[in-house]
Amino acid sequence: MKSRNLATISLAVMACGFLFTLFLPENLAVILLRGGFEAGLVGGIADWFAVTALFRHPLGLRIPHTSLLLKNRDKLVQSLISAMENELLNKESIENKLRRINIIALGATALTRYFSRRSARAELLEQLKGFVLRLPAEKAVPLIQSAAAAYLREAKLGEAADQIATRLMNDNRDVAALDYALEGISSWSARPETRAMLGRIASEKLAEVKLGGLKGMAFQAFVGFVDADMLGEMLQGMVQSTIRDFKQEDNPNREQVIREIRVALFQLMSNEELIGSLKNWALTELQGEAAAAFLLEQLEGLRSRAVTLIEEDQAGGGRKLLRLYALLVRRISQEKEWLQTTEDRIRGTLISFVEANHYRIGHLVKENLDQMDDASLVKMLEEKIGKDLQWIRVNGAVCGFVVGLGLTVIQLF
């Protein structure tokens, strides 16, 4: 039963009881009951008047000092604002509360509780999958091309090339490249088909030589003595022997070749015209349709791979996601100094926000109350405190009944 109905019933009981005793024969019990009901009725009516006068004019009569809350609406609002700003939610209490809270630990606990739920991981993976599928790869391609082209225009390729060449020589990569080339030439020259090719070429070139006199006779005798196979075998042996010599680290010819390679490499790196032409070629190719198609293909491949990984983890209940989260937590927990710095920075930001915006609490309360008309304000207050006030009416009727009994007894004796 609602307290408002209970208060009304208690007042009705007192009124009915008083009226009923008026028509009963006079005796001690009737006199006592009449006195009790009469005092209870007076007490109930008085308390009804007092409670009603807080919110409105009783019976619509504009009796002085009634409808107190509406008459003092501005004072009530200012009191609520003052209580909120200076007592309940004052700036110092909020700041002290923030200083006692371990913000990062609190957030980590909430995240851990979230990631420990299989349904939460599944939902997060589904959202992540949808996000990956919605990424506009075709719109990202021009941005990547533009950023790469801007970087290439500003890049000092000459300096970069010089540093690369220096690093290669410091690491003896040029020597390794020479050895690799020598090994390849050695393998190529050792083939039978190479020997036949060398012999054929030498025989054809010797046949083209025209010499007169004794030298010509001697040369023709030599040419007639050797055939293509012999020439090929001789040239193959010379090439193999030369390569073996070049492989010896103390061979002067090897050292001279290495020096020449290095000189040529530095000359190439310092050729600004060549580097400029290479840059222009790279820019043209980078901004072309072929590069755009290549980038789009790569991005779509990355998207497909990412979706596959997400779907695999979805099938596994999000275990990989949970392991990744646990790995991040363990890694971050080791950074004590960073955690403390971040904690202080977050707390400082929140405290600064509270200091700068604390006044908005009062403004918000005032704006909300100003938007309410008198009827809405009275209804809200009655819903919040009306229950306790109605019990005052009940208690007034009951106490009046008891006091009336006592006074009646005193009058009789």
mmCIF file of C-alpha atoms in Angstrom:
data_model
loop_
_atom_site.group_PDB
_atom_site.id
_atom_site.type_symbol
_atom_site.label_atom_id
_atom_site.label_comp_id
_atom_site.label_asym_id
_atom_site.label_seq_id
_atom_site.Cartn_x
_atom_site.Cartn_y
_atom_site.Cartn_z
ATOM 1 C CA MET A 1 0.000 0.000 0.000
ATOM 2 C CA LYS A 2 1.330 3.464 -0.877
ATOM 3 C CA SER A 3 2.136 5.783 2.027
ATOM 4 C CA ARG A 4 -0.191 8.493 0.602
ATOM 5 C CA ASN A 5 -3.148 6.071 0.729
ATOM 6 C CA LEU A 6 -2.176 4.883 4.212
ATOM 7 C CA ALA A 7 -2.114 8.490 5.494
ATOM 8 C CA THR A 8 -5.531 9.187 3.976
ATOM 9 C CA ILE A 9 -6.956 5.991 5.475
ATOM 10 C CA SER A 10 -5.595 6.875 8.919
ATOM 11 C CA LEU A 11 -7.277 10.303 8.740
ATOM 12 C CA ALA A 12 -10.518 8.734 7.511
ATOM 13 C CA VAL A 13 -10.436 6.207 10.360
ATOM 14 C CA MET A 14 -10.094 9.014 12.927
ATOM 15 C CA ALA A 15 -12.952 11.007 11.347
ATOM 16 C CA CYS A 16 -15.261 7.998 11.097
ATOM 17 C CA GLY A 17 -14.401 6.908 14.618
ATOM 18 C CA PHE A 18 -15.173 10.355 16.010
ATOM 19 C CA LEU A 19 -18.496 10.584 14.162
ATOM 20 C CA PHE A 20 -19.469 7.045 15.203
ATOM 21 C CA THR A 21 -18.875 7.753 18.915
ATOM 22 C CA LEU A 22 -21.163 10.777 18.743
ATOM 23 C CA PHE A 23 -24.140 8.466 18.266
ATOM 24 C CA LEU A 24 -23.214 5.919 20.955
ATOM 25 C CA PRO A 25 -24.604 5.883 24.517
ATOM 26 C CA GLU A 26 -22.481 7.763 26.998
ATOM 27 C CA ASN A 27 -20.179 5.544 29.038
ATOM 28 C CA LEU A 28 -16.530 5.513 30.010
ATOM 29 C CA ALA A 29 -15.309 3.566 26.986
ATOM 30 C CA VAL A 30 -17.190 5.764 24.509
ATOM 31 C CA ILE A 31 -15.902 8.937 26.186
ATOM 32 C CA LEU A 32 -12.316 7.651 25.997
ATOM 33 C CA LEU A 33 -12.640 6.599 22.351
ATOM 34 C CA ARG A 34 -14.302 9.884 21.400
ATOM 35 C CA GLY A 35 -11.462 11.825 23.013
ATOM 36 C CA GLY A 36 -8.862 9.679 21.247
ATOM 37 C CA PHE A 37 -10.515 9.894 17.828
ATOM 38 C CA GLU A 38 -11.081 13.635 18.235
ATOM 39 C CA ALA A 39 -7.432 14.310 19.061
ATOM 40 C CA GLY A 40 -6.280 11.907 16.306
ATOM 41 C CA LEU A 41 -8.505 13.740 13.802
ATOM 42 C CA VAL A 42 -7.113 17.111 14.853
ATOM 43 C CA GLY A 43 -3.535 15.805 14.694
ATOM 44 C CA GLY A 44 -4.091 14.168 11.295
ATOM 45 C CA ILE A 45 -5.658 17.300 9.820
ATOM 46 C CA ALA A 46 -2.881 19.483 11.233
ATOM 47 C CA ASP A 47 -0.168 17.267 9.804
ATOM 48 C CA TRP A 48 -2.011 17.001 6.470
ATOM 49 C CA PHE A 49 -2.107 20.778 6.326
ATOM 50 C CA ALA A 50 1.593 21.068 7.193
ATOM 51 C CA VAL A 51 2.713 18.500 4.630
ATOM 52 C CA THR A 52 0.454 19.848 1.883
ATOM 53 C CA ALA A 53 1.558 23.422 2.593
ATOM 54 C CA LEU A 54 5.096 22.490 1.671
ATOM 55 C CA PHE A 55 4.150 21.723 -1.927
ATOM 56 C CA ARG A 56 0.928 23.637 -2.711
ATOM 57 C CA HIS A 57 -1.940 25.681 -1.309
ATOM 58 C CA PRO A 58 -4.199 23.361 0.765
ATOM 59 C CA LEU A 59 -7.593 22.988 -0.919
ATOM 60 C CA GLY A 60 -6.459 25.636 -3.430
ATOM 61 C CA LEU A 61 -6.823 28.359 -0.780
ATOM 62 C CA ARG A 62 -4.023 30.952 -0.915
ATOM 63 C CA ILE A 63 -3.385 30.857 2.803
ATOM 64 C CA PRO A 64 -0.262 32.783 3.853
ATOM 65 C CA HIS A 65 2.911 30.766 4.318
ATOM 66 C CA THR A 66 1.742 27.849 2.171
ATOM 67 C CA SER A 67 3.210 26.404 -1.074
ATOM 68 C CA LEU A 68 6.544 27.074 0.568
ATOM 69 C CA LEU A 69 8.738 25.156 -1.892
ATOM 70 C CA LEU A 70 7.431 27.001 -4.948
ATOM 71 C CA LYS A 71 7.599 30.384 -3.223
ATOM 72 C CA ASN A 72 11.203 29.699 -2.318
ATOM 73 C CA ARG A 73 12.097 27.951 -5.570
ATOM 74 C CA ASP A 74 15.138 30.134 -6.256
ATOM 75 C CA LYS A 75 16.434 29.646 -2.711
ATOM 76 C CA LEU A 76 15.839 25.896 -3.036
ATOM 77 C CA VAL A 77 17.748 25.740 -6.328
ATOM 78 C CA GLN A 78 20.633 27.768 -4.948
ATOM 79 C CA SER A 79 20.729 25.547 -1.865
ATOM 80 C CA LEU A 80 20.868 22.427 -4.025
ATOM 81 C CA ILE A 81 23.646 23.934 -6.132
ATOM 82 C CA SER A 82 25.565 25.000 -3.051
ATOM 83 C CA ALA A 83 25.181 21.557 -1.499
ATOM 84 C CA MET A 84 26.365 19.876 -4.693
ATOM 85 C CA GLU A 85 29.341 22.190 -5.225
ATOM 86 C CA ASN A 86 30.465 22.695 -1.639
ATOM 87 C CA GLU A 87 29.336 19.601 0.262
ATOM 88 C CA LEU A 88 28.429 16.551 -1.813
ATOM 89 C CA LEU A 89 30.683 17.033 -4.862
ATOM 90 C CA ASN A 90 33.109 19.736 -3.805
ATOM 91 C CA LYS A 91 36.304 20.137 -5.776
ATOM 92 C CA GLU A 92 38.629 18.993 -2.991
ATOM 93 C CA SER A 93 36.753 15.737 -2.333
ATOM 94 C CA ILE A 94 36.801 14.831 -6.034
ATOM 95 C CA GLU A 95 40.529 15.584 -6.312
ATOM 96 C CA ASN A 96 41.312 13.588 -3.161
ATOM 97 C CA LYS A 97 39.309 10.669 -4.502
ATOM 98 C CA LEU A 98 41.218 10.805 -7.795
ATOM 99 C CA ARG A 99 44.540 10.830 -5.929
ATOM 100 C CA ARG A 100 43.580 7.671 -4.045
ATOM 101 C CA ILE A 101 42.489 5.773 -7.164
ATOM 102 C CA ASN A 102 45.042 3.701 -9.075
ATOM 103 C CA ILE A 103 43.649 4.561 -12.487
ATOM 104 C CA ILE A 104 45.793 2.239 -14.611
ATOM 105 C CA ALA A 105 45.291 -0.725 -12.278
ATOM 106 C CA LEU A 106 41.548 -0.081 -12.266
ATOM 107 C CA GLY A 107 41.470 0.078 -16.054
ATOM 108 C CA ALA A 108 43.640 -3.036 -16.376
ATOM 109 C CA THR A 109 41.321 -4.954 -14.040
ATOM 110 C CA ALA A 110 38.286 -3.954 -16.087
ATOM 111 C CA LEU A 111 40.026 -4.920 -19.347
ATOM 112 C CA THR A 112 41.172 -8.257 -17.924
ATOM 113 C CA ARG A 113 37.644 -9.022 -16.785
ATOM 114 C CA TYR A 114 36.395 -8.100 -20.256
ATOM 115 C CA PHE A 115 38.961 -10.188 -22.157
ATOM 116 C CA SER A 116 38.399 -13.191 -19.890
ATOM 117 C CA ARG A 117 34.875 -13.597 -21.301
ATOM 118 C CA ARG A 118 34.725 -15.708 -24.448
ATOM 119 C CA SER A 119 31.653 -13.855 -25.695
ATOM 120 C CA ALA A 120 33.425 -10.514 -25.315
ATOM 121 C CA ARG A 121 36.424 -11.724 -27.304
ATOM 122 C CA ALA A 122 34.146 -13.077 -30.020
ATOM 123 C CA GLU A 123 32.307 -9.755 -30.221
ATOM 124 C CA LEU A 124 35.573 -7.795 -30.354
ATOM 125 C CA LEU A 125 36.957 -10.032 -33.110
ATOM 126 C CA GLU A 126 33.735 -9.660 -35.090
ATOM 127 C CA GLN A 127 33.954 -5.884 -34.786
ATOM 128 C CA LEU A 128 37.618 -5.986 -35.790
ATOM 129 C CA LYS A 129 36.808 -8.171 -38.786
ATOM 130 C CA GLY A 130 34.102 -5.779 -39.919
ATOM 131 C CA PHE A 131 36.484 -2.853 -39.529
ATOM 132 C CA VAL A 132 39.160 -4.568 -41.643
ATOM 133 C CA LEU A 133 36.622 -5.446 -44.353
ATOM 134 C CA ARG A 134 35.344 -1.869 -44.471
ATOM 135 C CA LEU A 135 38.786 -0.310 -44.856
ATOM 136 C CA PRO A 136 38.845 1.476 -48.258
ATOM 137 C CA ALA A 137 42.054 0.055 -49.729
ATOM 138 C CA GLU A 138 41.462 1.787 -53.076
ATOM 139 C CA LYS A 139 41.377 5.146 -51.288
ATOM 140 C CA ALA A 140 44.561 4.364 -49.403
ATOM 141 C CA VAL A 141 46.570 3.718 -52.592
ATOM 142 C CA PRO A 142 46.721 7.383 -53.750
ATOM 143 C CA LEU A 143 47.656 8.439 -50.222
ATOM 144 C CA ILE A 144 50.494 5.926 -50.103
ATOM 145 C CA GLN A 145 51.668 6.979 -53.556
ATOM 146 C CA SER A 146 51.532 10.648 -52.627
ATOM 147 C CA ALA A 147 53.391 10.112 -49.341
ATOM 148 C CA ALA A 148 56.063 7.960 -50.988
ATOM 149 C CA ALA A 149 56.497 10.468 -53.821
ATOM 150 C CA ALA A 150 56.805 13.367 -51.360
ATOM 151 C CA TYR A 151 59.400 11.451 -49.384
ATOM 152 C CA LEU A 152 61.320 10.579 -52.551
ATOM 153 C CA ARG A 153 61.332 14.216 -53.725
ATOM 154 C CA GLU A 154 62.794 15.377 -50.415
ATOM 155 C CA ALA A 155 65.180 12.452 -50.071
ATOM 156 C CA LYS A 156 68.871 13.182 -50.674
ATOM 157 C CA LEU A 157 69.647 10.127 -52.713
ATOM 158 C CA GLY A 158 73.264 11.147 -53.277
ATOM 159 C CA GLU A 159 74.053 11.176 -49.582
ATOM 160 C CA ALA A 160 72.105 7.958 -49.044
ATOM 161 C CA ALA A 161 73.900 6.254 -51.932
ATOM 162 C CA ASP A 162 77.291 7.439 -50.622
ATOM 163 C CA GLN A 163 76.502 6.055 -47.168
ATOM 164 C CA ILE A 164 75.361 2.761 -48.690
ATOM 165 C CA ALA A 165 78.541 2.492 -50.778
ATOM 166 C CA THR A 166 80.713 3.261 -47.752
ATOM 167 C CA ARG A 167 78.896 0.682 -45.675
ATOM 168 C CA LEU A 168 79.246 -1.922 -48.423
ATOM 169 C CA MET A 169 83.004 -1.359 -48.661
ATOM 170 C CA ASN A 170 83.464 -1.304 -44.885
ATOM 171 C CA ASP A 171 81.715 -4.663 -44.750
ATOM 172 C CA ASN A 172 83.761 -5.923 -47.754
ATOM 173 C CA ARG A 173 80.574 -6.525 -49.694
ATOM 174 C CA ASP A 174 82.301 -5.397 -52.891
ATOM 175 C CA VAL A 175 84.971 -8.085 -52.387
ATOM 176 C CA ALA A 176 82.252 -10.653 -51.740
ATOM 177 C CA ALA A 177 80.501 -9.540 -54.944
ATOM 178 C CA LEU A 178 83.767 -9.960 -56.891
ATOM 179 C CA ASP A 179 84.299 -13.466 -55.467
ATOM 180 C CA TYR A 180 80.716 -14.355 -56.334
ATOM 181 C CA ALA A 181 81.254 -13.132 -59.902
ATOM 182 C CA LEU A 182 84.535 -15.049 -60.188
ATOM 183 C CA GLU A 183 82.875 -18.215 -58.930
ATOM 184 C CA GLY A 184 80.108 -17.803 -61.461
ATOM 185 C CA ILE A 185 82.573 -17.189 -64.315
ATOM 186 C CA SER A 186 84.613 -20.207 -63.191
ATOM 187 C CA SER A 187 81.547 -22.454 -63.251
ATOM 188 C CA TRP A 188 80.497 -21.079 -66.637
ATOM 189 C CA SER A 189 83.954 -21.404 -68.236
ATOM 190 C CA ALA A 190 84.344 -25.003 -67.046
ATOM 191 C CA ARG A 191 81.398 -26.203 -69.120
ATOM 192 C CA PRO A 192 82.107 -28.174 -72.336
ATOM 193 C CA GLU A 193 79.762 -25.972 -74.313
ATOM 194 C CA THR A 194 81.700 -22.917 -73.139
ATOM 195 C CA ARG A 195 84.970 -24.492 -74.335
ATOM 196 C CA ALA A 196 83.403 -25.205 -77.733
ATOM 197 C CA MET A 197 82.041 -21.643 -77.951
ATOM 198 C CA LEU A 198 85.447 -20.135 -77.082
ATOM 199 C CA GLY A 199 87.194 -22.354 -79.660
ATOM 200 C CA ARG A 200 84.717 -21.446 -82.387
ATOM 201 C CA ILE A 201 84.962 -17.737 -81.726
ATOM 202 C CA ALA A 202 88.796 -17.851 -81.600
ATOM 203 C CA SER A 203 88.966 -19.858 -84.855
ATOM 204 C CA GLU A 204 86.654 -17.389 -86.621
ATOM 205 C CA LYS A 205 88.597 -14.373 -85.434
ATOM 206 C CA LEU A 206 91.974 -15.911 -86.335
ATOM 207 C CA ALA A 207 90.687 -16.562 -89.830
ATOM 208 C CA GLU A 208 89.934 -12.861 -90.168
ATOM 209 C CA VAL A 209 93.493 -11.819 -89.369
ATOM 210 C CA LYS A 210 95.475 -10.672 -92.483
ATOM 211 C CA LEU A 211 99.304 -10.592 -92.144
ATOM 212 C CA GLY A 212 101.927 -10.486 -94.886
ATOM 213 C CA GLY A 213 105.519 -11.636 -95.136
ATOM 214 C CA LEU A 214 107.170 -14.101 -92.837
ATOM 215 C CA LYS A 215 104.808 -13.198 -89.991
ATOM 216 C CA GLY A 216 101.879 -14.055 -92.183
ATOM 217 C CA MET A 217 103.397 -17.361 -93.224
ATOM 218 C CA ALA A 218 104.162 -18.249 -89.580
ATOM 219 C CA PHE A 219 100.686 -17.168 -88.472
ATOM 220 C CA GLN A 220 99.005 -19.206 -91.182
ATOM 221 C CA ALA A 221 101.120 -22.216 -90.213
ATOM 222 C CA PHE A 222 99.929 -21.806 -86.579
ATOM 223 C CA VAL A 223 96.326 -21.447 -87.648
ATOM 224 C CA GLY A 224 96.598 -24.521 -89.779
ATOM 225 C CA PHE A 225 98.157 -26.455 -86.905
ATOM 226 C CA VAL A 226 95.405 -25.766 -84.309
ATOM 227 C CA ASP A 227 91.712 -26.394 -84.700
ATOM 228 C CA ALA A 228 88.702 -25.035 -82.833
ATOM 229 C CA ASP A 229 88.838 -27.723 -80.140
ATOM 230 C CA MET A 230 92.463 -27.001 -79.355
ATOM 231 C CA LEU A 231 91.836 -23.261 -79.255
ATOM 232 C CA GLY A 232 88.831 -23.762 -76.983
ATOM 233 C CA GLU A 233 90.811 -25.957 -74.600
ATOM 234 C CA MET A 234 93.664 -23.429 -74.513
ATOM 235 C CA LEU A 235 91.339 -20.468 -73.847
ATOM 236 C CA GLN A 236 89.367 -22.411 -71.254
ATOM 237 C CA GLY A 237 92.568 -23.262 -69.404
ATOM 238 C CA MET A 238 93.743 -19.654 -69.496
ATOM 239 C CA VAL A 239 90.402 -18.393 -68.149
ATOM 240 C CA GLN A 240 90.378 -20.989 -65.363
ATOM 241 C CA SER A 241 93.990 -20.182 -64.450
ATOM 242 C CA THR A 242 93.298 -16.439 -64.421
ATOM 243 C CA ILE A 243 90.264 -16.916 -62.180
ATOM 244 C CA ARG A 244 92.284 -19.013 -59.729
ATOM 245 C CA ASP A 245 94.883 -16.256 -59.603
ATOM 246 C CA PHE A 246 92.221 -13.634 -58.987
ATOM 247 C CA LYS A 247 90.839 -15.670 -56.089
ATOM 248 C CA GLN A 248 94.162 -15.340 -54.249
ATOM 249 C CA GLU A 249 93.800 -12.486 -51.747
ATOM 250 C CA ASP A 250 97.428 -11.334 -52.195
ATOM 251 C CA ASN A 251 97.202 -11.244 -55.986
ATOM 252 C CA PRO A 252 98.139 -7.702 -57.169
ATOM 253 C CA ASN A 253 95.732 -7.895 -60.108
ATOM 254 C CA ARG A 254 92.894 -8.732 -57.719
ATOM 255 C CA GLU A 255 93.728 -5.740 -55.520
ATOM 256 C CA GLN A 256 93.861 -3.471 -58.549
ATOM 257 C CA VAL A 257 90.452 -4.699 -59.750
ATOM 258 C CA ILE A 258 88.972 -4.101 -56.297
ATOM 259 C CA ARG A 259 90.376 -0.560 -56.267
ATOM 260 C CA GLU A 260 88.933 0.102 -59.690
ATOM 261 C CA ILE A 261 85.544 -1.230 -58.568
ATOM 262 C CA ARG A 262 85.536 1.076 -55.585
ATOM 263 C CA VAL A 263 86.570 4.100 -57.598
ATOM 264 C CA ALA A 264 83.900 3.371 -60.189
ATOM 265 C CA LEU A 265 81.311 2.887 -57.433
ATOM 266 C CA PHE A 266 82.059 6.248 -55.824
ATOM 267 C CA GLN A 267 82.046 7.954 -59.207
ATOM 268 C CA LEU A 268 78.647 6.444 -59.863
ATOM 269 C CA MET A 269 77.296 7.575 -56.473
ATOM 270 C CA SER A 270 78.563 11.139 -57.046
ATOM 271 C CA ASN A 271 77.030 11.434 -60.499
ATOM 272 C CA GLU A 272 74.237 13.897 -59.703
ATOM 273 C CA GLU A 273 72.843 13.805 -63.199
ATOM 274 C CA LEU A 274 72.488 10.033 -63.078
ATOM 275 C CA ILE A 275 70.965 10.106 -59.597
ATOM 276 C CA GLY A 276 68.556 12.852 -60.670
ATOM 277 C CA SER A 277 67.451 10.842 -63.664
ATOM 278 C CA LEU A 278 66.981 7.787 -61.462
ATOM 279 C CA LYS A 279 64.857 9.842 -59.053
ATOM 280 C CA ASN A 280 62.686 11.168 -61.874
ATOM 281 C CA TRP A 281 62.254 7.678 -63.258
ATOM 282 C CA ALA A 282 61.339 6.351 -59.818
ATOM 283 C CA LEU A 283 58.804 9.174 -59.308
ATOM 284 C CA THR A 284 57.211 8.518 -62.671
ATOM 285 C CA GLU A 285 56.944 4.791 -62.026
ATOM 286 C CA LEU A 286 55.733 5.300 -58.457
ATOM 287 C CA GLN A 287 52.846 7.505 -59.541
ATOM 288 C CA GLY A 288 51.891 5.339 -62.497
ATOM 289 C CA GLU A 289 48.987 2.944 -62.855
ATOM 290 C CA ALA A 290 51.231 -0.107 -62.602
ATOM 291 C CA ALA A 291 52.459 0.980 -59.148
ATOM 292 C CA ALA A 292 48.866 1.744 -58.081
ATOM 293 C CA ALA A 293 47.722 -1.698 -59.183
ATOM 294 C CA PHE A 294 50.656 -3.310 -57.374
ATOM 295 C CA LEU A 295 49.949 -1.408 -54.143
ATOM 296 C CA LEU A 296 46.224 -2.247 -54.309
ATOM 297 C CA GLU A 297 47.045 -5.916 -54.824
ATOM 298 C CA GLN A 298 49.364 -5.877 -51.825
ATOM 299 C CA LEU A 299 46.816 -4.116 -49.625
ATOM 300 C CA GLU A 300 44.078 -6.550 -50.620
ATOM 301 C CA GLY A 301 46.453 -9.403 -49.852
ATOM 302 C CA LEU A 302 47.113 -7.945 -46.405
ATOM 303 C CA ARG A 303 43.370 -7.534 -45.857
ATOM 304 C CA SER A 304 42.682 -11.126 -46.885
ATOM 305 C CA ARG A 305 45.424 -12.409 -44.602
ATOM 306 C CA ALA A 306 44.175 -10.326 -41.684
ATOM 307 C CA VAL A 307 40.600 -11.569 -42.138
ATOM 308 C CA THR A 308 41.845 -15.159 -42.286
ATOM 309 C CA LEU A 309 43.785 -14.738 -39.040
ATOM 310 C CA ILE A 310 40.752 -13.173 -37.338
ATOM 311 C CA GLU A 311 38.445 -15.960 -38.480
ATOM 312 C CA GLU A 312 40.911 -18.592 -37.291
ATOM 313 C CA ASP A 313 41.037 -16.960 -33.877
ATOM 314 C CA GLN A 314 37.240 -16.711 -33.813
ATOM 315 C CA ALA A 315 37.051 -20.466 -34.351
ATOM 316 C CA GLY A 316 39.503 -20.920 -31.467
ATOM 317 C CA GLY A 317 37.489 -18.792 -29.058
ATOM 318 C CA GLY A 318 39.782 -15.775 -29.255
ATOM 319 C CA ARG A 319 42.734 -17.500 -27.560
ATOM 320 C CA LYS A 320 45.291 -15.669 -29.696
ATOM 321 C CA LEU A 321 43.689 -12.353 -28.836
ATOM 322 C CA LEU A 322 43.775 -13.263 -25.144
ATOM 323 C CA ARG A 323 47.441 -14.303 -25.391
ATOM 324 C CA LEU A 324 48.269 -11.065 -27.170
ATOM 325 C CA TYR A 325 46.529 -9.089 -24.426
ATOM 326 C CA ALA A 326 48.353 -11.055 -21.719
ATOM 327 C CA LEU A 327 51.669 -10.475 -23.495
ATOM 328 C CA LEU A 328 51.030 -6.741 -23.659
ATOM 329 C CA VAL A 329 50.044 -6.618 -19.991
ATOM 330 C CA ARG A 330 53.201 -8.477 -18.915
ATOM 331 C CA ARG A 331 55.363 -6.269 -21.101
ATOM 332 C CA ILE A 332 53.806 -3.034 -19.890
ATOM 333 C CA SER A 333 53.873 -4.154 -16.234
ATOM 334 C CA GLN A 334 57.665 -4.325 -16.442
ATOM 335 C CA GLU A 335 57.871 -0.620 -17.294
ATOM 336 C CA LYS A 336 57.448 0.660 -13.731
ATOM 337 C CA GLU A 337 58.754 4.146 -14.422
ATOM 338 C CA TRP A 338 56.616 4.561 -17.528
ATOM 339 C CA LEU A 339 53.524 3.321 -15.679
ATOM 340 C CA GLN A 340 54.059 5.783 -12.841
ATOM 341 C CA THR A 341 54.660 8.653 -15.250
ATOM 342 C CA THR A 342 51.537 7.765 -17.230
ATOM 343 C CA GLU A 343 49.500 7.394 -14.037
ATOM 344 C CA ASP A 344 50.600 10.834 -12.832
ATOM 345 C CA ARG A 345 49.907 12.357 -16.242
ATOM 346 C CA ILE A 346 46.390 10.885 -16.426
ATOM 347 C CA ARG A 347 45.611 11.910 -12.852
ATOM 348 C CA GLY A 348 46.950 15.403 -13.456
ATOM 349 C CA THR A 349 44.823 15.721 -16.584
ATOM 350 C CA LEU A 350 41.694 14.604 -14.717
ATOM 351 C CA ILE A 351 42.374 16.956 -11.799
ATOM 352 C CA SER A 352 42.935 19.854 -14.205
ATOM 353 C CA PHE A 353 39.673 18.955 -15.948
ATOM 354 C CA VAL A 354 37.832 18.936 -12.613
ATOM 355 C CA GLU A 355 39.324 22.294 -11.619
ATOM 356 C CA ALA A 356 38.403 23.852 -14.950
ATOM 357 C CA ASN A 357 34.873 22.414 -15.167
ATOM 358 C CA HIS A 358 33.708 22.005 -11.552
ATOM 359 C CA TYR A 359 31.449 25.039 -11.863
ATOM 360 C CA ARG A 360 29.525 23.218 -14.596
ATOM 361 C CA ILE A 361 27.986 20.922 -11.966
ATOM 362 C CA GLY A 362 26.002 23.842 -10.553
ATOM 363 C CA HIS A 363 25.142 25.099 -14.031
ATOM 364 C CA LEU A 364 23.900 21.647 -15.025
ATOM 365 C CA VAL A 365 21.730 21.326 -11.914
ATOM 366 C CA LYS A 366 20.319 24.816 -12.446
ATOM 367 C CA GLU A 367 19.628 24.216 -16.148
ATOM 368 C CA ASN A 368 17.796 20.958 -15.409
ATOM 369 C CA LEU A 369 15.718 22.515 -12.642
ATOM 370 C CA ASP A 370 14.930 25.599 -14.727
ATOM 371 C CA GLN A 371 13.569 23.366 -17.469
ATOM 372 C CA MET A 372 10.987 21.948 -15.047
ATOM 373 C CA ASP A 373 7.703 23.787 -14.467
ATOM 374 C CA ASP A 374 6.211 24.102 -10.985
ATOM 375 C CA ALA A 375 4.023 21.030 -11.342
ATOM 376 C CA SER A 376 6.935 18.859 -12.509
ATOM 377 C CA LEU A 377 9.164 20.123 -9.709
ATOM 378 C CA VAL A 378 6.503 19.415 -7.071
ATOM 379 C CA LYS A 379 5.889 15.956 -8.536
ATOM 380 C CA MET A 380 9.595 15.156 -8.474
ATOM 381 C CA LEU A 381 9.987 16.286 -4.854
ATOM 382 C CA GLU A 382 6.903 14.365 -3.770
ATOM 383 C CA GLU A 383 8.254 11.221 -5.433
ATOM 384 C CA LYS A 384 11.592 11.607 -3.663
ATOM 385 C CA ILE A 385 10.553 12.704 -0.161
ATOM 386 C CA GLY A 386 6.758 12.417 -0.196
ATOM 387 C CA LYS A 387 6.786 8.908 1.258
ATOM 388 C CA ASP A 388 8.498 9.994 4.460
ATOM 389 C CA LEU A 389 6.315 13.089 4.711
ATOM 390 C CA GLN A 390 3.131 11.003 4.420
ATOM 391 C CA TRP A 391 4.280 8.924 7.362
ATOM 392 C CA ILE A 392 4.321 12.154 9.349
ATOM 393 C CA ARG A 393 0.577 12.350 8.712
ATOM 394 C CA VAL A 394 0.076 8.756 9.852
ATOM 395 C CA ASN A 395 2.188 9.314 12.954
ATOM 396 C CA GLY A 396 0.311 12.555 13.681
ATOM 397 C CA ALA A 397 -3.046 10.783 13.646
ATOM 398 C CA VAL A 398 -1.815 7.896 15.782
ATOM 399 C CA CYS A 399 -0.009 10.136 18.278
ATOM 400 C CA GLY A 400 -3.051 12.428 18.438
ATOM 401 C CA PHE A 401 -5.263 9.413 19.232
ATOM 402 C CA VAL A 402 -2.937 8.331 22.047
ATOM 403 C CA VAL A 403 -2.614 11.859 23.447
ATOM 404 C CA GLY A 404 -6.404 12.270 23.237
ATOM 405 C CA LEU A 405 -6.894 9.149 25.334
ATOM 406 C CA GLY A 406 -4.473 10.472 27.914
ATOM 407 C CA LEU A 407 -6.097 13.906 28.088
ATOM 408 C CA THR A 408 -9.557 12.383 28.375
ATOM 409 C CA VAL A 409 -8.413 10.240 31.300
ATOM 410 C CA ILE A 410 -6.973 13.320 32.994
ATOM 411 C CA GLN A 411 -10.239 15.232 32.522
ATOM 412 C CA LEU A 412 -12.263 12.331 34.021
ATOM 413 C CA PHE A 413 -10.139 11.895 37.101
#
